[in-house]
Short mmCIF file of C-alpha atoms and ligand atoms in Angstrom, two decimals:
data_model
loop_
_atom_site.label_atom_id
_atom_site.label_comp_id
_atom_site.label_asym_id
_atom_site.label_seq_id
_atom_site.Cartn_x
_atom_site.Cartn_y
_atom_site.Cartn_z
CA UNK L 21 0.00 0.00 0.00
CA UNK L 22 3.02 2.37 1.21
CA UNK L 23 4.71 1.76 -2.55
CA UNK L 24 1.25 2.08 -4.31
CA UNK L 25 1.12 5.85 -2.91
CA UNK L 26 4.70 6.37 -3.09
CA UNK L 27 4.21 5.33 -6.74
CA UNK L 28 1.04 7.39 -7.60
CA UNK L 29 3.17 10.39 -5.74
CA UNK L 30 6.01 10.12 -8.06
CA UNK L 31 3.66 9.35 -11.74
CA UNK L 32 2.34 12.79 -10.59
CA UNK L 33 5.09 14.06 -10.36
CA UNK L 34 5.91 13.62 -13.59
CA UNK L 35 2.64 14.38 -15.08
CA UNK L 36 2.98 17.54 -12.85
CA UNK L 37 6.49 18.78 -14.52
CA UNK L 38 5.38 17.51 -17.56
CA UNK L 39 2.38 20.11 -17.69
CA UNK L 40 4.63 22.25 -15.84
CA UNK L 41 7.12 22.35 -18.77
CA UNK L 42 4.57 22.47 -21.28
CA UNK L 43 3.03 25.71 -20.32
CA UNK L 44 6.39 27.37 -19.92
CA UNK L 45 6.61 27.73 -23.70
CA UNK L 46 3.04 28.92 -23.73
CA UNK L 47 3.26 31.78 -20.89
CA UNK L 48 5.69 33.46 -18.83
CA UNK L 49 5.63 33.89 -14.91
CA UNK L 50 7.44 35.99 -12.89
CA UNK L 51 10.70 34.09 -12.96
CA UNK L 52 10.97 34.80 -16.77
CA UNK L 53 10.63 38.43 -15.90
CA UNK L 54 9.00 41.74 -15.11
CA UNK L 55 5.89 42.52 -16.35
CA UNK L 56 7.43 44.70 -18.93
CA UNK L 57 10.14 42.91 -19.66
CA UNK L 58 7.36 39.86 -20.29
CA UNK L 59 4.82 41.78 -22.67
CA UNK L 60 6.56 44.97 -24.09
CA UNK L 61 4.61 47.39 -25.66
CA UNK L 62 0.80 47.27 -25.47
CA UNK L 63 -1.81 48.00 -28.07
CA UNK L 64 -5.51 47.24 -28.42
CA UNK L 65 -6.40 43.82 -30.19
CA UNK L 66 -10.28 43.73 -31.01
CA UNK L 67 -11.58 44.13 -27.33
CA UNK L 68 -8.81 43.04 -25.77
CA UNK L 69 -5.65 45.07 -24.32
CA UNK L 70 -2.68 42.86 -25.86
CA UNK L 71 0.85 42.35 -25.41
CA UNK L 72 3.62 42.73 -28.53
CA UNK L 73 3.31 39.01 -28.97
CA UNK L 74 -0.17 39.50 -29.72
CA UNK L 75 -1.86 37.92 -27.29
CA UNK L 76 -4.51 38.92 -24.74
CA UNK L 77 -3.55 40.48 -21.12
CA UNK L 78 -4.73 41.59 -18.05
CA UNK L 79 -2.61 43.74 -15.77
CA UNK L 80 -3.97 43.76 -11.86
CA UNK L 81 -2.61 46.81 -9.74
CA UNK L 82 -3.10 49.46 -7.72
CA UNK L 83 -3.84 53.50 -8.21
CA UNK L 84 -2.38 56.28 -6.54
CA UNK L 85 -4.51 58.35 -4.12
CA UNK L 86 -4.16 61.97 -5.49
CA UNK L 87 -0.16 62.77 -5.27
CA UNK L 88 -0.86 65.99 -4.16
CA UNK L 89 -1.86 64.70 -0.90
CA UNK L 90 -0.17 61.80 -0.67
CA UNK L 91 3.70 62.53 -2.34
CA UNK L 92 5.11 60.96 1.16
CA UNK L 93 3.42 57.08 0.35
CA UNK L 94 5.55 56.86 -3.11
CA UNK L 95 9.26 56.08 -2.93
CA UNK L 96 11.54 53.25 -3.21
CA UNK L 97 10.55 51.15 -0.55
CA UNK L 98 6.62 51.15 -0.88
CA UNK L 99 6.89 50.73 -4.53
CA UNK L 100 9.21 48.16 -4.13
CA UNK L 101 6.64 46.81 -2.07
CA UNK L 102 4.26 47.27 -4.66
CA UNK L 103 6.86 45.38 -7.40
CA UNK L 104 7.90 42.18 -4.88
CA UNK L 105 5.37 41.59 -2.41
CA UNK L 106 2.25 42.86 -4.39
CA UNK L 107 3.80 41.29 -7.86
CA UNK L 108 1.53 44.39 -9.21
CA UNK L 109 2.09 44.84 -12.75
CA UNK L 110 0.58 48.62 -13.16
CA UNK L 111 0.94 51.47 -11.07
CA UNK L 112 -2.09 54.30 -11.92
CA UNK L 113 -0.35 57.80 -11.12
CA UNK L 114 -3.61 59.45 -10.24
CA UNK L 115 -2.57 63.59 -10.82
CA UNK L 116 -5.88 65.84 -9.99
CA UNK L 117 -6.65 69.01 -11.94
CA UNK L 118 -8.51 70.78 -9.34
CA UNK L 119 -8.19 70.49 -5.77
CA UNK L 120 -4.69 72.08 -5.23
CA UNK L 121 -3.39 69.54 -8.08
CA UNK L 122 -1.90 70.28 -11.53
CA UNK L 123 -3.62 73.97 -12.20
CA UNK L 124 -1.47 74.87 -9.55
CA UNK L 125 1.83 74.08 -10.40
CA UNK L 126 1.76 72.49 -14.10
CA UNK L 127 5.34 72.03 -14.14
CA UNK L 128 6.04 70.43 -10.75
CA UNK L 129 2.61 68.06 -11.30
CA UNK L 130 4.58 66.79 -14.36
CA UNK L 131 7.78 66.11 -12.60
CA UNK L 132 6.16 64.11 -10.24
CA UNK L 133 4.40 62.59 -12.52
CA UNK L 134 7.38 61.86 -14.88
CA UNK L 135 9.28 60.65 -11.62
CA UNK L 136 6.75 57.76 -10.97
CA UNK L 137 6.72 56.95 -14.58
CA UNK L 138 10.55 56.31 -14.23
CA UNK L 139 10.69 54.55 -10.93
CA UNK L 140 7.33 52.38 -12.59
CA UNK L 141 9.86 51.30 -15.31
CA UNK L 142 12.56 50.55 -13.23
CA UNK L 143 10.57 48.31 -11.61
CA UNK L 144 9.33 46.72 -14.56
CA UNK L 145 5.46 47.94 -13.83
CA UNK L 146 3.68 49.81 -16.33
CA UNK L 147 2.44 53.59 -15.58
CA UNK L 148 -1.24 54.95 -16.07
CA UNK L 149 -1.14 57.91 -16.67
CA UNK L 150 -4.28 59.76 -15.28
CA UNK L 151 -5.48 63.28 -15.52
CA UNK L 152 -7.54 62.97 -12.72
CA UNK L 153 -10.67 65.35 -13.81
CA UNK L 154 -13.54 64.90 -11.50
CA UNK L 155 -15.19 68.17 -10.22
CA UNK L 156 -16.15 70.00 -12.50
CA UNK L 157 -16.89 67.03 -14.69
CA UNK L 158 -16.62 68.14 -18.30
CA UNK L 159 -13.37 67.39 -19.22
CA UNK L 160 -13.60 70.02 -21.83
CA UNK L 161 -13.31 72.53 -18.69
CA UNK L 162 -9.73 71.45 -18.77
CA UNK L 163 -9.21 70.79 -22.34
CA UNK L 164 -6.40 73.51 -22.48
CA UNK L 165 -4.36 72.23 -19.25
CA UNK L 166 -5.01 68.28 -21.07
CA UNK L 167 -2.87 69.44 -24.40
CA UNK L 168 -0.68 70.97 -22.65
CA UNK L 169 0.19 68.41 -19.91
CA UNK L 170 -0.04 65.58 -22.57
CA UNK L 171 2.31 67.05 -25.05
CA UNK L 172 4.29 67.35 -22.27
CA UNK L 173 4.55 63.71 -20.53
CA UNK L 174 3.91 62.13 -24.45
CA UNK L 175 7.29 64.10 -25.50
CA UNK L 176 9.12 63.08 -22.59
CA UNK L 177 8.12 59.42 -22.41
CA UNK L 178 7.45 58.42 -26.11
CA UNK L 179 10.40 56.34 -26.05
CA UNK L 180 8.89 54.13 -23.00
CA UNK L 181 7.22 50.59 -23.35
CA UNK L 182 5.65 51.12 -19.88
CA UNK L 183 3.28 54.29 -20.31
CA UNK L 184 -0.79 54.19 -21.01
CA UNK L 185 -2.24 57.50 -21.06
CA UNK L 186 -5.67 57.91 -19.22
CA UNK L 187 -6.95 61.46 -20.57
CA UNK L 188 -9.93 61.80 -18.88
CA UNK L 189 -10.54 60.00 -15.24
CA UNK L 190 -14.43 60.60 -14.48
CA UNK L 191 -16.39 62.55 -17.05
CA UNK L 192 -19.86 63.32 -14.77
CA UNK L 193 -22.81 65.80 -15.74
CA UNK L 194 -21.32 66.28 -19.13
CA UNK L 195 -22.96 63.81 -22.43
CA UNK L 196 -21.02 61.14 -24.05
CA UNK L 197 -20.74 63.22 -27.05
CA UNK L 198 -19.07 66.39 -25.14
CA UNK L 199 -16.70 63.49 -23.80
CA UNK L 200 -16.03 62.09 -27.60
CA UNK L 201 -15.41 65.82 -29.07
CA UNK L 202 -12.69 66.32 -26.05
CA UNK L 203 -10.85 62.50 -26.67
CA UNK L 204 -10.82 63.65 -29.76
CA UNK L 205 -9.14 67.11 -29.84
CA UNK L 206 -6.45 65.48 -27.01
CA UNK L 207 -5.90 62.14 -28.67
CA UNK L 208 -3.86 63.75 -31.76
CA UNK L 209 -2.25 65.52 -29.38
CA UNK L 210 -0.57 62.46 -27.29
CA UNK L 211 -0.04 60.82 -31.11
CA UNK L 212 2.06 63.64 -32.33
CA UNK L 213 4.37 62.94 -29.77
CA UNK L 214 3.89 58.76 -28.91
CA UNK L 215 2.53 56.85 -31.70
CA UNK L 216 2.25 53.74 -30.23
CA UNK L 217 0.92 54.33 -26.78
CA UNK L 218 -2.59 52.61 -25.38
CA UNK L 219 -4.81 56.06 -24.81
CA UNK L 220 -7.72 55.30 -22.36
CA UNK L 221 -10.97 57.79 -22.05
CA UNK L 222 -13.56 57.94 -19.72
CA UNK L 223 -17.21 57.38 -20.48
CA UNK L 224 -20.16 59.32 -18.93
CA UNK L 225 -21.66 58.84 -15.33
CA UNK L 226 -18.40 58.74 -13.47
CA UNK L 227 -16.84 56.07 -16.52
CA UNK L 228 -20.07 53.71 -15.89
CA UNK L 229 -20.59 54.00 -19.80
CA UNK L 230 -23.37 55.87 -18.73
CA UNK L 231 -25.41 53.33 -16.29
CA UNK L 232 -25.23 56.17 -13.16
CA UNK L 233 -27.24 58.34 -15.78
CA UNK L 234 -29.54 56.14 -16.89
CA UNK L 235 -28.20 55.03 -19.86
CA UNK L 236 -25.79 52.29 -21.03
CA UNK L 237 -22.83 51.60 -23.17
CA UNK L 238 -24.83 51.42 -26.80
CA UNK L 239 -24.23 55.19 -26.67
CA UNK L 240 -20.86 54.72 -27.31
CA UNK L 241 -20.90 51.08 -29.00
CA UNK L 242 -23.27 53.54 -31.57
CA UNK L 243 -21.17 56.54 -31.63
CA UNK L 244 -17.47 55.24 -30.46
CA UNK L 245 -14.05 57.95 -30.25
CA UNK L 246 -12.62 58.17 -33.90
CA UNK L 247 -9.54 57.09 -32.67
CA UNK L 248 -6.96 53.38 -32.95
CA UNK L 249 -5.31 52.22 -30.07
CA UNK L 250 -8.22 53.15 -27.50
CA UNK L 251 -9.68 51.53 -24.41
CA UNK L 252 -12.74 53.16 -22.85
CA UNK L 253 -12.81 53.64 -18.98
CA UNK L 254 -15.22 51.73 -16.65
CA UNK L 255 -14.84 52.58 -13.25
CA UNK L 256 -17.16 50.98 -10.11
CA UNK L 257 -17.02 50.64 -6.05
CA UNK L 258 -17.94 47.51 -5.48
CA UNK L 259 -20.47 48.39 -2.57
CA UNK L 260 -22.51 50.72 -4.10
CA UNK L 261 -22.66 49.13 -7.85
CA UNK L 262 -23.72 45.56 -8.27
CA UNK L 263 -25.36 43.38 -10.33
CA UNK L 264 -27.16 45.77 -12.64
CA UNK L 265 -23.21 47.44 -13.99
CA UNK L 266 -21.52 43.59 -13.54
CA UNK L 267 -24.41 43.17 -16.36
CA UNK L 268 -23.07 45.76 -18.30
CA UNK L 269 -19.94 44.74 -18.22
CA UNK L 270 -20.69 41.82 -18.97
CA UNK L 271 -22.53 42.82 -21.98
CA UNK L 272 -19.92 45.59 -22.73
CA UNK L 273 -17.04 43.88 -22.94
CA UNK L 274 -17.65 41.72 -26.21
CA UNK L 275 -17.89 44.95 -28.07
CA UNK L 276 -15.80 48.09 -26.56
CA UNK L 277 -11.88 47.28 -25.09
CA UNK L 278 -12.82 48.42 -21.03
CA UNK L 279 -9.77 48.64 -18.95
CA UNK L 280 -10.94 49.32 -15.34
CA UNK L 281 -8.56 52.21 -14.33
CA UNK L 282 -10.20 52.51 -11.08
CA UNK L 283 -12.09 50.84 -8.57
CA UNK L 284 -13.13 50.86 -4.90
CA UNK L 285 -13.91 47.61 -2.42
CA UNK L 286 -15.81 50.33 -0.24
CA UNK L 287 -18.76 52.73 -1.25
CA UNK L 288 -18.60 55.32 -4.31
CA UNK L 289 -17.42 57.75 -1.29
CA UNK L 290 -14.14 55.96 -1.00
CA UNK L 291 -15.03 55.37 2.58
CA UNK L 292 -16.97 52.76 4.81
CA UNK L 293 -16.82 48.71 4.75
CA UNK L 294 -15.02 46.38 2.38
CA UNK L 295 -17.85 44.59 0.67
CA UNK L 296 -16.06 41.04 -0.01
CA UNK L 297 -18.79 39.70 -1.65
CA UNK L 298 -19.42 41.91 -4.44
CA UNK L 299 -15.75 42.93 -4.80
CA UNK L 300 -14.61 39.00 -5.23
CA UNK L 301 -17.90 38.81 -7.73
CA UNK L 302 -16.63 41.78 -9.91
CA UNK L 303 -12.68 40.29 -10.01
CA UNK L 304 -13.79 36.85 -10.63
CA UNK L 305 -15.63 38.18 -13.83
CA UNK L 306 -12.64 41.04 -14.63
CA UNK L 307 -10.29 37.56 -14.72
CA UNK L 308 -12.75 35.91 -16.72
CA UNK L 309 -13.03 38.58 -18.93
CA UNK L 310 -8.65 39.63 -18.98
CA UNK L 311 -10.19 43.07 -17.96
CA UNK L 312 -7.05 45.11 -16.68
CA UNK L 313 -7.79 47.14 -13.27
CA UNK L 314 -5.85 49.24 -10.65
CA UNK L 315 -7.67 49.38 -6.97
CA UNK L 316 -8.32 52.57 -5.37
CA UNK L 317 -5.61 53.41 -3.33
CA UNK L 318 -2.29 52.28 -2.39
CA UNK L 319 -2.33 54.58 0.07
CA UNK L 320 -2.92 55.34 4.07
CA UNK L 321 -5.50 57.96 4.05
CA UNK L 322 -8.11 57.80 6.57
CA UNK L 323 -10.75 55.91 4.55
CA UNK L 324 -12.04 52.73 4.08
CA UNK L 325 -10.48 52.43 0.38
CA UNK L 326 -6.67 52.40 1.45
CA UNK L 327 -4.67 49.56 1.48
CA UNK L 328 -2.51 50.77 3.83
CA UNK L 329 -3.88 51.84 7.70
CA UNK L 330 -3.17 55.36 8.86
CA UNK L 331 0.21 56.81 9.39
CA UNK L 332 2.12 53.70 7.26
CA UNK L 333 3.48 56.00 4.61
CA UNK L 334 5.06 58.37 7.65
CA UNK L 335 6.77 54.44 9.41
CA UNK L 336 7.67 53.30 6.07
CA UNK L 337 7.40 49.87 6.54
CA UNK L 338 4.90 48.54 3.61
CA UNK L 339 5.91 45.00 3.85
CA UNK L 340 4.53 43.12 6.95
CA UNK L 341 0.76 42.09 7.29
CA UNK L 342 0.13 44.48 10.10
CA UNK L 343 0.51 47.86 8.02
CA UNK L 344 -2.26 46.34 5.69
CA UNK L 345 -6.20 47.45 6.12
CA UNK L 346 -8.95 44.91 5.17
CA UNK L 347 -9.10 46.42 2.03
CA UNK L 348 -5.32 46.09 0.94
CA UNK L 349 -5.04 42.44 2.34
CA UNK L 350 -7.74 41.79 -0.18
CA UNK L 351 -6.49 43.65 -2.82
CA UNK L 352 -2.81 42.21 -2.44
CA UNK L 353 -4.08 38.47 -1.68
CA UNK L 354 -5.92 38.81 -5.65
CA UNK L 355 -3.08 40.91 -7.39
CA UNK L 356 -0.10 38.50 -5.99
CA UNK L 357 -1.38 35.41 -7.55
CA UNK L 358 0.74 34.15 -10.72
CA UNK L 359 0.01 36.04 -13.70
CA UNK L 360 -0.70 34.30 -16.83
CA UNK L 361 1.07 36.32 -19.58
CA UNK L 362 1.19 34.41 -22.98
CA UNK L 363 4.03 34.81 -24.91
CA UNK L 364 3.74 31.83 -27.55
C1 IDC B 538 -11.87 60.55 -3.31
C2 IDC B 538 -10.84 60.36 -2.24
C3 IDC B 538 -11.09 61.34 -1.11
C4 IDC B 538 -11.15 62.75 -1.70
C5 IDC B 538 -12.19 62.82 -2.80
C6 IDC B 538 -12.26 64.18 -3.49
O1 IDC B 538 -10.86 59.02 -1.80
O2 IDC B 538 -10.06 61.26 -0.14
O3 IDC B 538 -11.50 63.66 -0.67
O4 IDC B 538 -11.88 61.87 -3.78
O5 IDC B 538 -11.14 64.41 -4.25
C7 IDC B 538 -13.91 58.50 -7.48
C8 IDC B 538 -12.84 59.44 -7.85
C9 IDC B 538 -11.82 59.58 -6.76
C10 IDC B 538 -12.49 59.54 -5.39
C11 IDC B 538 -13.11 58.16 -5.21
C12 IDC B 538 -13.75 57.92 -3.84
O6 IDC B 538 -12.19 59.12 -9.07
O7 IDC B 538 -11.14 60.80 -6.93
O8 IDC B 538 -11.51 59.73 -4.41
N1 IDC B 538 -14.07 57.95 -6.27
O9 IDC B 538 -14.79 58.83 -3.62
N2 IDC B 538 -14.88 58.07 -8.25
C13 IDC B 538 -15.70 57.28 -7.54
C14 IDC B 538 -15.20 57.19 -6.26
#
């Protein structure tokens, strides 16, 4: 009986390395590499985001909170947390407009962001870069301050593998068309300078495609940015949307490319309890899907949404469990697990 199991043990063994080896010529894993040194430089395949082997990806990480609050929670050690620990493959640089952020200081907002950008690369994590619009919601309010800042960081990155450009973070009380005319006026812009980059805009109703104003993604399936190379945003927090946007999702994703450039485990206020339930629901079908996503934040502010609890970023220790809130131990339990890059 002993040799029976020993023997079973070891003809699994075998099988095991034998499907082991196998799938190493079909995808790569963290031992072949970073996640850009795995996938190079993205661009939009049908729905899908794709790698320069032409295959499908999803990227899993984690967004900023907005870096002119929280400069003190980015620097070498928490991103290498964010690179070794997390095994995050994106890091969203999340630069407000308003609210003390880039209006104020245009050229020191693009320093930082450039700076992140770099120490993103030399980690081997792709950058999102967003132009965090929010209040007022028309991105055309900021149209002037977009062409500016993207000729900018498009100049000074173009040469990069590791930079998608997010122009527009949460278009709100403004119609998808308003939205399409601005993509389309900043687009050109980022193209003159970086051909090749993924460009990501934001759709209407906070980028719900328009379910948070009553309508739904046909108003842009019907009427979609005259652009190449673009993914449309679609943002939720998993406590306060549900089913009713999973269905649109759902339904969405076999016609638009979505990359999910934000999301919350908590309420749309950023604050209040992890829902588990729904957030593990809309994950599962993001996976299913290869539907890329960064988590609001990787930060310690004082709300329900950081991964990290208060005062972290001031201790600098982002490693051990104790520094993480319910919300990060989630977030870094699902975005740790073995990607599965494809490379064949
Ligand atoms: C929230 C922050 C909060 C800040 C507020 C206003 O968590 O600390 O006071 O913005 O700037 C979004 C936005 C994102 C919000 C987040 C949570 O993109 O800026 O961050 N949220 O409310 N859309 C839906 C939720």
């Amino acid at each position: 009986m002993k040799h029976l199991r020993a023997l079973l043990a070891t003809c699994a063994t075998i099988l095991c390395l034998t499907a082991a080896s196998l799938s190493t010529q079909a995808s790569a894993s963290a031992a072949d590499g970073t996640p850009v040194d795995i996938n190079g430089q993205l661009h939009v395949c049908g729905v899908n985001l794709c790698n320069e082997h032409d295959n499908p990806i999803q990227l899993r990480g984690m967004s900023t909170h907005g870096i002119q609050w929280f400069s003190e929670c980015y620097n070498d050690a928490s991103l290498d947390a964010l690179a070794n620990d997390w095994k995050s493959d994106l890091l969203r640089v999340a630069m407000y407009v308003q609210e003390d952020g880039y209006e104020t200081d245009p050229e020191g907002f693009t320093n930082q962001v450039n700076d992140l950008v770099d120490a993103a690369e030399a980690r081997g994590l792709y950058s999102l870069i967003d132009f965090h619009t929010l209040t007022p919601g028309d991105p055309n309010f900021n149209i002037d301050n977009a062409k500016t800042f993207f000729a900018s960081v498009a100049a000074r990155n173009a040469d990069k593998n590791n930079v998608i450009y997010e122009i527009a973070n949460e278009p709100n009380g403004v119609s998808w068309s308003a939205i399409k005319d601005y993509a389309e006026q900043v687009i050109p812009v980022i193209r003159a300078a970086d051909p090749d980059a993924v460009v990501i805009v934001g759709t209407r109703g906070w980028s719900s495609l328009g379910v948070s104003d009553g309508s739904d993604e046909s108003e842009v399936v019907n009427n979609p940015v005259d652009a190449t190379n673009l993914m449309y945003a679609f943002h939720f927090y998993a406590a306060s949307h549900t089913d009713a946007y999973r269905e649109t999702v759902s339904r969405a994703a076999s016609q638009l490319p979505l990359f999910v450039t934000e999301f919350g485990t908590v309420k749309a206020t950023g604050d209040g309890d992890v829902d588990q339930g729904s957030t593990n629901a809309w994950l599962d079908l993001l996976d299913q899907l290869k539907i890329s996503y960064a988590n609001w934040t990787y930060s310690d502010a004082p709300e329900g949404s950081a991964a990290f609890q208060p005062g972290t970023c001031a201790g600098g220790d982002y490693s051990s469990d104790g520094v993480l809130t319910e919300s990060g131990q989630l977030l870094k339990n699902r975005i740790s697990t073995p990607d599965s890059f494809s490379t064949s």
